[in-house]
PDB file of C-alpha atoms and ligand atoms in Angstrom:
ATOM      1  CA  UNK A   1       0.000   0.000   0.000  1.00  0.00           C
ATOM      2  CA  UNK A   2       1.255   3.400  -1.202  1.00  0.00           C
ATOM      3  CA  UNK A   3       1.291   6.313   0.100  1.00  0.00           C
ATOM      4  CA  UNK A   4      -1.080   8.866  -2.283  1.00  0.00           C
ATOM      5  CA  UNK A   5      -2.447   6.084  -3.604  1.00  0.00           C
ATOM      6  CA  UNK A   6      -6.593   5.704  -3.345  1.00  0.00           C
ATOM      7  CA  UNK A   7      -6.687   2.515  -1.423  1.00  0.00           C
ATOM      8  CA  UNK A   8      -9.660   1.004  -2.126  1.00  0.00           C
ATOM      9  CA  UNK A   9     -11.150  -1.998   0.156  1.00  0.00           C
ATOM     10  CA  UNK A  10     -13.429  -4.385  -0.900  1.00  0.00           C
ATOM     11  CA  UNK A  11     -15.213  -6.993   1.190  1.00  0.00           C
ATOM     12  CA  UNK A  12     -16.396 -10.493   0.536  1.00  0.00           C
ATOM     13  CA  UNK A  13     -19.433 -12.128   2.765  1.00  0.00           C
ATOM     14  CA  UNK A  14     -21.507 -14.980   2.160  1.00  0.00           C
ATOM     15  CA  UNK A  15     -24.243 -14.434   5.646  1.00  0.00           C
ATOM     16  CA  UNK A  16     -25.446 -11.623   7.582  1.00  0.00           C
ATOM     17  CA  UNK A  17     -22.100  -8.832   7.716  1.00  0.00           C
ATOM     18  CA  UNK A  18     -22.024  -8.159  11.045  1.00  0.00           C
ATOM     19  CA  UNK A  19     -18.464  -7.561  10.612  1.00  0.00           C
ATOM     20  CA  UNK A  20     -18.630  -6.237   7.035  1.00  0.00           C
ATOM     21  CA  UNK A  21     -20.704  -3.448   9.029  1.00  0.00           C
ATOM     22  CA  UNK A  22     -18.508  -2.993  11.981  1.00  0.00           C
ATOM     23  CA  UNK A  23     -15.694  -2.429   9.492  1.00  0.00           C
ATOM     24  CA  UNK A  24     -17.742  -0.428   7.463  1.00  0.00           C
ATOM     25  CA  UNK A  25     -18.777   1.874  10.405  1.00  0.00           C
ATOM     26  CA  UNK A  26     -15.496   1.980  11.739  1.00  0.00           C
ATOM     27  CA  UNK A  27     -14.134   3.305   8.348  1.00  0.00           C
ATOM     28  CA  UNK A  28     -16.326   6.295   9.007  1.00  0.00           C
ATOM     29  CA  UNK A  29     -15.828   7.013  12.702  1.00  0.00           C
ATOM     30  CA  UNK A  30     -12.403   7.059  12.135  1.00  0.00           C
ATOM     31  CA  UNK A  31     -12.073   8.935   8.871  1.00  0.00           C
ATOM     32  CA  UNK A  32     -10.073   6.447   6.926  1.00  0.00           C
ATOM     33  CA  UNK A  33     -10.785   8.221   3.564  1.00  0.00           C
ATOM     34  CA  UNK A  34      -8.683  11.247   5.381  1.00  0.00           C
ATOM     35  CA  UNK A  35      -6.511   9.899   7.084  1.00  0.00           C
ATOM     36  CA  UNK A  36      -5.363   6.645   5.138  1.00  0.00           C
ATOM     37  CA  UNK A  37      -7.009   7.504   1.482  1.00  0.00           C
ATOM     38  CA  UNK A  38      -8.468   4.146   2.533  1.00  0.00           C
ATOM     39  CA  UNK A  39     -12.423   3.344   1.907  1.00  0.00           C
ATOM     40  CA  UNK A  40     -14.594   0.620   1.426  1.00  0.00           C
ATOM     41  CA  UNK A  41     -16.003   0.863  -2.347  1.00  0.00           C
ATOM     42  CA  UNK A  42     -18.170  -2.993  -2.606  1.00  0.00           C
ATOM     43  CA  UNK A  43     -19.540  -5.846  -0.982  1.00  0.00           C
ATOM     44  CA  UNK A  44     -19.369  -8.996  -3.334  1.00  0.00           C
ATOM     45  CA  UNK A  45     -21.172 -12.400  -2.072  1.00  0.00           C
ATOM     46  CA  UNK A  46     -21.554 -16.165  -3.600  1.00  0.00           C
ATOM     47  CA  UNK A  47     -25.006 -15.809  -2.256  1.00  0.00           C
ATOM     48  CA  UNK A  48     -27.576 -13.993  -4.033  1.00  0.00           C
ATOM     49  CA  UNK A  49     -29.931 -13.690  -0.817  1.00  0.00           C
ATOM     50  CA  UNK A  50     -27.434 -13.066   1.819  1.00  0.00           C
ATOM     51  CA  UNK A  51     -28.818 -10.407   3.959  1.00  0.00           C
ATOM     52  CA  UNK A  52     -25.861  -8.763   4.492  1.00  0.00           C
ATOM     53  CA  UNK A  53     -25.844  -7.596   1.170  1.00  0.00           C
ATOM     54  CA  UNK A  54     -28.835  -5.900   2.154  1.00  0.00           C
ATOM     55  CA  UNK A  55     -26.996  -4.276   4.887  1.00  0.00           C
ATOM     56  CA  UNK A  56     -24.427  -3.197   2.437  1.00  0.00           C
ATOM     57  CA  UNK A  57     -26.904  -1.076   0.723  1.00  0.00           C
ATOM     58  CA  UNK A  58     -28.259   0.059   3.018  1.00  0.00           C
ATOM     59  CA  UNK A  59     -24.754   1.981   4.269  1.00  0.00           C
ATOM     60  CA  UNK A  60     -24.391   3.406   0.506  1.00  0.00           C
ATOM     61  CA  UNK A  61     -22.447   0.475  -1.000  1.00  0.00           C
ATOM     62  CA  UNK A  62     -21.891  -0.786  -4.353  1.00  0.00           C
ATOM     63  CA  UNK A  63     -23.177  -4.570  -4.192  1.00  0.00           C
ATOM     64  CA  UNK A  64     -22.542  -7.530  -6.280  1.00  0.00           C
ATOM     65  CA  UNK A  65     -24.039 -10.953  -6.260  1.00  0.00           C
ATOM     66  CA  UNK A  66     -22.123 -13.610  -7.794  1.00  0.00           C
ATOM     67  CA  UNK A  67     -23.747 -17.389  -7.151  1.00  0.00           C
ATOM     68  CA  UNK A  68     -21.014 -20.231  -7.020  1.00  0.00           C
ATOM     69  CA  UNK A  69     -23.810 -22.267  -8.181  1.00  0.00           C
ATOM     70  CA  UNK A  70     -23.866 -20.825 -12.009  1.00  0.00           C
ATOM     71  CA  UNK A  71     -20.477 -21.893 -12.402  1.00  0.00           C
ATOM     72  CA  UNK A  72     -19.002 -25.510 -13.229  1.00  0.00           C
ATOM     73  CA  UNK A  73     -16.175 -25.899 -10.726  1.00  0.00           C
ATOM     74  CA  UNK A  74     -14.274 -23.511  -8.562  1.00  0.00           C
ATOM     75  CA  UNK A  75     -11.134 -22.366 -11.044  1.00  0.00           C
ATOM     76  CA  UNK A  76     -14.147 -20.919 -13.054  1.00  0.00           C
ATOM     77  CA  UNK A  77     -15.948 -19.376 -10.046  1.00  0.00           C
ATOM     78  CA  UNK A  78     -12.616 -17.400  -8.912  1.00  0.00           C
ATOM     79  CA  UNK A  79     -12.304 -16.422 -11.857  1.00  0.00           C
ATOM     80  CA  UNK A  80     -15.410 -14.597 -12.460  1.00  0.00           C
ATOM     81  CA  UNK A  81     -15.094 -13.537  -8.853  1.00  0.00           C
ATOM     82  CA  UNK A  82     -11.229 -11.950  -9.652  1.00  0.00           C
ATOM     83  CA  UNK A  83     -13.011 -10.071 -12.692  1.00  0.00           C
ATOM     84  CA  UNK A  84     -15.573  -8.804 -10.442  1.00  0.00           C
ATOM     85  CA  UNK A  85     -13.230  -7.711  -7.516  1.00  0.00           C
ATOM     86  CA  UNK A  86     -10.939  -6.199  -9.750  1.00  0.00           C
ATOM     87  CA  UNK A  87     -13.096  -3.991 -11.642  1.00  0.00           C
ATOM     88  CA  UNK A  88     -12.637  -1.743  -8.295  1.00  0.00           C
ATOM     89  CA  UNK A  89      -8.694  -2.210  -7.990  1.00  0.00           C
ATOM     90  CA  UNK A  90      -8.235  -3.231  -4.508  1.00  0.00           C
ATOM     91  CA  UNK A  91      -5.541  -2.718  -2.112  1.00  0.00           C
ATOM     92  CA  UNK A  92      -7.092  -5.193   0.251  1.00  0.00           C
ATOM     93  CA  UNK A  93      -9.692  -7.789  -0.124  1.00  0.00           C
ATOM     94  CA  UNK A  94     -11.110  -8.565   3.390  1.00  0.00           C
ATOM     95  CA  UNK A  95     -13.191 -12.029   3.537  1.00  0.00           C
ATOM     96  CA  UNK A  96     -15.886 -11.341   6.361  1.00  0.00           C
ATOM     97  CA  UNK A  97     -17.526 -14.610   6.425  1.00  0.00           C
ATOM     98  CA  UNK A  98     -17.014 -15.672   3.029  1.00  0.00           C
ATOM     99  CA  UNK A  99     -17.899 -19.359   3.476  1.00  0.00           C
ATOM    100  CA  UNK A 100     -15.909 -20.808   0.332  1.00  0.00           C
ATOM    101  CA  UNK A 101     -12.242 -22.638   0.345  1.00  0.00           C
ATOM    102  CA  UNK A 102     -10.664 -19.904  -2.555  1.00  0.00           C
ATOM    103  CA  UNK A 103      -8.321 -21.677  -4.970  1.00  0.00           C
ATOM    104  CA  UNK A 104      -4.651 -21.409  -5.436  1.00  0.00           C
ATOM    105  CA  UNK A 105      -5.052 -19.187  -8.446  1.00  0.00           C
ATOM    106  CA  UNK A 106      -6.961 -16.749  -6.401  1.00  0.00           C
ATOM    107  CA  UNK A 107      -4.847 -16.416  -3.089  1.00  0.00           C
ATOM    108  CA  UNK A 108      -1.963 -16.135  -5.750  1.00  0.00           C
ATOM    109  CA  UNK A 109      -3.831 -13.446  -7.591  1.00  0.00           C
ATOM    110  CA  UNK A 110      -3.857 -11.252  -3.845  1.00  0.00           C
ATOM    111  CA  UNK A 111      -0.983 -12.491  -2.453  1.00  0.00           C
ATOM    112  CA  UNK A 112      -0.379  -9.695   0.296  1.00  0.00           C
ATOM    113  CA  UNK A 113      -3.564  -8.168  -0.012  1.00  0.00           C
ATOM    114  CA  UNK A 114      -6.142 -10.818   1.232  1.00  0.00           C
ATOM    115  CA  UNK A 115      -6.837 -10.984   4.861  1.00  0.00           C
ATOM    116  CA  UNK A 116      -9.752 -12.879   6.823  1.00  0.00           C
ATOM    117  CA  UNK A 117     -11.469 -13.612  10.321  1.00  0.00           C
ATOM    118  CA  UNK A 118     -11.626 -16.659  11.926  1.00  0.00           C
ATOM    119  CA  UNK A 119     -13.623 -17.693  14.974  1.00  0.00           C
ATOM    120  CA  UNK A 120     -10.961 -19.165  17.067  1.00  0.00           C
ATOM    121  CA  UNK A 121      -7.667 -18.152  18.514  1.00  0.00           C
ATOM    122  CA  UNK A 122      -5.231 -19.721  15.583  1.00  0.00           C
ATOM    123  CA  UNK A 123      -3.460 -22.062  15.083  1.00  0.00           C
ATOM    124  CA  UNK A 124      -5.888 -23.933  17.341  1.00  0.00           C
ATOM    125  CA  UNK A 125      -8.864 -24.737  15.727  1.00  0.00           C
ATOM    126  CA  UNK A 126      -8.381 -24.376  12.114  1.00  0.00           C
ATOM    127  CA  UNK A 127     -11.765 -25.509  10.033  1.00  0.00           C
ATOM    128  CA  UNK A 128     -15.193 -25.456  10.880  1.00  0.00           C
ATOM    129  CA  UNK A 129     -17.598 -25.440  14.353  1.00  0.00           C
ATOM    130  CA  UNK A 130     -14.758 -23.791  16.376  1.00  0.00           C
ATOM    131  CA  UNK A 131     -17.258 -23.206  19.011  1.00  0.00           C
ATOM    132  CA  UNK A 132     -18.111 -26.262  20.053  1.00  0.00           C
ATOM    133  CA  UNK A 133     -14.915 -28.000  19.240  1.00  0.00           C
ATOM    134  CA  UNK A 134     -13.597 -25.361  21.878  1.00  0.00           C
ATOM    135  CA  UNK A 135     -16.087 -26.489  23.758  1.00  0.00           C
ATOM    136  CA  UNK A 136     -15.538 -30.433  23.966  1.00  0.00           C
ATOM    137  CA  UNK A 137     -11.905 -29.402  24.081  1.00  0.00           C
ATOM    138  CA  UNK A 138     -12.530 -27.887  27.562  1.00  0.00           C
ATOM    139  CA  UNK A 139     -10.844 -24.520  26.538  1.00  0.00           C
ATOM    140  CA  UNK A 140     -11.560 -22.065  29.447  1.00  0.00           C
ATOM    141  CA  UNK A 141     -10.832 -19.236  26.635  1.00  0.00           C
ATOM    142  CA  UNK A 142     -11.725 -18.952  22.903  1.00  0.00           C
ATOM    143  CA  UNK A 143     -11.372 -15.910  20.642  1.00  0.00           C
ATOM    144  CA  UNK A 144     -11.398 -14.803  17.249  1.00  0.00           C
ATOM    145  CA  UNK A 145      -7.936 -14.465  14.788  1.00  0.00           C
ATOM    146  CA  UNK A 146      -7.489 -12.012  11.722  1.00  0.00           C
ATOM    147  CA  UNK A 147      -4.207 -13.457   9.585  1.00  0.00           C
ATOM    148  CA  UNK A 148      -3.284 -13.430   6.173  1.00  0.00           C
ATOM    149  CA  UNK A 149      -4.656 -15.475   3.650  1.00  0.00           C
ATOM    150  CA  UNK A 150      -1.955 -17.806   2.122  1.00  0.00           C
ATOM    151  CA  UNK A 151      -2.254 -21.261   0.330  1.00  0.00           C
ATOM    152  CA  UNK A 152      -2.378 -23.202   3.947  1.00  0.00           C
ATOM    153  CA  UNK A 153      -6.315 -22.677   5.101  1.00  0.00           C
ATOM    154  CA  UNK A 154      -6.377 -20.920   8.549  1.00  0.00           C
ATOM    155  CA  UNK A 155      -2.476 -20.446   8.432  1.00  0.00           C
ATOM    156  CA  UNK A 156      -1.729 -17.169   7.463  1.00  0.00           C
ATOM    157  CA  UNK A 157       0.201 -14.609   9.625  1.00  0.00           C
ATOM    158  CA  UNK A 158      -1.718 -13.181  12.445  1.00  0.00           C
ATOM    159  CA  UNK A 159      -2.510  -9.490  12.503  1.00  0.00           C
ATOM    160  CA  UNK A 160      -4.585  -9.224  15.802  1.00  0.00           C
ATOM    161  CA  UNK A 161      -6.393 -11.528  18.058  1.00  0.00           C
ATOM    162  CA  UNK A 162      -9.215 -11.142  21.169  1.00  0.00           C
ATOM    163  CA  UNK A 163      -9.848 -13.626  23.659  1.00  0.00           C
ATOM    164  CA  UNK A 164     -12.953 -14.077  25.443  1.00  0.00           C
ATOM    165  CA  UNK A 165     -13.857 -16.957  28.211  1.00  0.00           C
ATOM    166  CA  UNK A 166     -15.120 -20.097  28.173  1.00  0.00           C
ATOM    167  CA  UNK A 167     -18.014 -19.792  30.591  1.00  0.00           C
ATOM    168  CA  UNK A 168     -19.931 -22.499  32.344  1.00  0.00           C
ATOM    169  CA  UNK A 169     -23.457 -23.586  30.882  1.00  0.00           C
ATOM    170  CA  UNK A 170     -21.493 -22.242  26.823  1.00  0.00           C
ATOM    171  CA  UNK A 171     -22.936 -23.620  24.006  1.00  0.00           C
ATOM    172  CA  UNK A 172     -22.007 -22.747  20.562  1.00  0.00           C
ATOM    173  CA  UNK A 173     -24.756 -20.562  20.202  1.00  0.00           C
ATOM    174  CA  UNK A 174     -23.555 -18.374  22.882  1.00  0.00           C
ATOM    175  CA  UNK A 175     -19.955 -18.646  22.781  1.00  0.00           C
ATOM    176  CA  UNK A 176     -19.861 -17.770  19.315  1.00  0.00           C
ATOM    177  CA  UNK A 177     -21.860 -14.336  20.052  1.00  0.00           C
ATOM    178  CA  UNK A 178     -19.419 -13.593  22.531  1.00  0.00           C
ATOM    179  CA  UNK A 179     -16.500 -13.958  19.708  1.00  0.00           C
ATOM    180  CA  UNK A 180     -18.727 -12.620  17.602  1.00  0.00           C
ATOM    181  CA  UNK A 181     -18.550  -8.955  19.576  1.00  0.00           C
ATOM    182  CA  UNK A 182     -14.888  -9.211  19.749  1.00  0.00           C
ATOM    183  CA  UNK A 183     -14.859 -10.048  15.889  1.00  0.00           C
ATOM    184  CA  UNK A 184     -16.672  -6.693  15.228  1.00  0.00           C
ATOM    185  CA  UNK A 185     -13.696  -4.799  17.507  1.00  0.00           C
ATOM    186  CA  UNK A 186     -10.675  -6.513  16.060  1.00  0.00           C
ATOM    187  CA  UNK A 187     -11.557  -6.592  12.314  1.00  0.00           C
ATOM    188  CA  UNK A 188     -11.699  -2.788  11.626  1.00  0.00           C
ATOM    189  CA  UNK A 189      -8.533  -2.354  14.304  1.00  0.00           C
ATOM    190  CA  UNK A 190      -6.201  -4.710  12.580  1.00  0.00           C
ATOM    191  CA  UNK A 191      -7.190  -2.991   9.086  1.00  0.00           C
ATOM    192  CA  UNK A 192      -6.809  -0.011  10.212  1.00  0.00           C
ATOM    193  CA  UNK A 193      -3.282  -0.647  11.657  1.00  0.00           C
ATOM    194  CA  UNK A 194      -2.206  -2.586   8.374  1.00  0.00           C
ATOM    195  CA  UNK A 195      -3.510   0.881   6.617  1.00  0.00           C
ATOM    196  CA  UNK A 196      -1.698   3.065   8.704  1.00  0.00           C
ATOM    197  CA  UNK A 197       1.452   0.730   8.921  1.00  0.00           C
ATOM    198  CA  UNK A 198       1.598   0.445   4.577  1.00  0.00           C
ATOM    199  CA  UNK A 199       0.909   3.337   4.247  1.00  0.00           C
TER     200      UNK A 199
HETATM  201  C1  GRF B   1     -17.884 -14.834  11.767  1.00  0.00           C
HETATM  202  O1  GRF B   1     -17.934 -15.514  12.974  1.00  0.00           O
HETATM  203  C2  GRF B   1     -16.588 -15.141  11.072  1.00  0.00           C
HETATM  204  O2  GRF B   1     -15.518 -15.264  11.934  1.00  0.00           O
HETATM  205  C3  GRF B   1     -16.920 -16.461  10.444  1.00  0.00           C
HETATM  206  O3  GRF B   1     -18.232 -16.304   9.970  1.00  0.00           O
HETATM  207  C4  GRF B   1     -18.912 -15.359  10.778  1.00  0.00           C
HETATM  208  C5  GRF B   1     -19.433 -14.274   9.877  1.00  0.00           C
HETATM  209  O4  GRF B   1     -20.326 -13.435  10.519  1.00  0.00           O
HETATM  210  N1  GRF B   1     -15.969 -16.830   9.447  1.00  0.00           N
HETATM  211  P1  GRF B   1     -20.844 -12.105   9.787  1.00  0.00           P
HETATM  212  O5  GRF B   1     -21.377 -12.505   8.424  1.00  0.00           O
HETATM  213  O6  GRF B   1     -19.701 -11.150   9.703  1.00  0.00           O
HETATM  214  O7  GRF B   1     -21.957 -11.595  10.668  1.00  0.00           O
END
């Protein structure tokens, strides 16, 4: 990321963008256009009735539906989905709960620039239902992670991290809305600091 450059952010879902909102909110509290020339400029999903594309609009953002099912196997999904990220030249491409394993060609394609969330303090708990594999694992703390995407799921470097308890009675349900809250703080924070530090 360059100094005097336009650094334009764009965010990939595939449920309700909770955290595509907290990052879009926290782009406007805290001035990025001014202060990093950073802002985010589209939401793109794989599902056509995810409501947080709904959300999106309703901030004032460009949307784009693109359905993984119209497509014959992932190399030509990621495709597609390249053309449709890069039509707004991004200088970061943040996955907020975009629920699809992204082929080599694609993480190669954003090498540097492609960061994500995941529900669990990494490397522990790489995968799916990190809840309630916390859970059964007895973990008295869980957490969220936001790393760098590389070729190795759930392996990138780690930008930031929040832990929350474990507390007696947890279930997934309510563990994972306890992450979830932390999710909403660390996201926009760890952007903002990779924004600030590339600048
Ligand atoms: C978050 O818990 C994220 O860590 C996980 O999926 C959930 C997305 O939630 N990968 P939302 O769509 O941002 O509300």
């Amino acid at each position: 990321m360059r100094a005097g450059v336009n650094k334009n952010i764009v965010i990939l879902i595939s449920g309700s963008g909770s955290n595509m909102a907290a990052i879009v909110q926290a782009s406007r509290r805290q001035h990025w256009e001014e202060r990093h020339g950073a802002r985010v400029v589209a939401v793109l999903s794989n599902k056509p009735d995810a409501p947080g594309l709904s959300l999106a609009r309703e901030l004032g953002l460009a949307t784009t539906a693109l359905d993984h099912r119209g497509y014959p196997n992932r190399e030509a999904f990621d495709a597609a989905l390249i053309a449709a990220i890069d039509r707004h030249a991004p200088t970061l491409v943040v996955l907020a709960g975009f629920m699809r394993i992204l082929t080599s060609g694609f993480v190669a394609h954003y090498a540097g620039r492609l960061i994500n969330i995941h529900p669990s303090l990494l490397p522990a708990f790489t995968g799916l239902h990190t809840h309630q594999r916390a859970i059964d694992a007895g973990c008295c703390f869980a957490g969220c992670t936001v790393h760098r995407v590389t070729h190795d799921l759930d392996h990138g470097e780690i930008l930031d991290q929040a832990v929350v308890p474990v507390l007696p009675g947890d279930d997934a349900t309510t563990l994972s809305a306890r992450v979830l809250s932390q999710e909403h703080i660390v996201y926009p924070r760890a952007i903002e600091r990779l924004l600030a530090n590339e600048g």
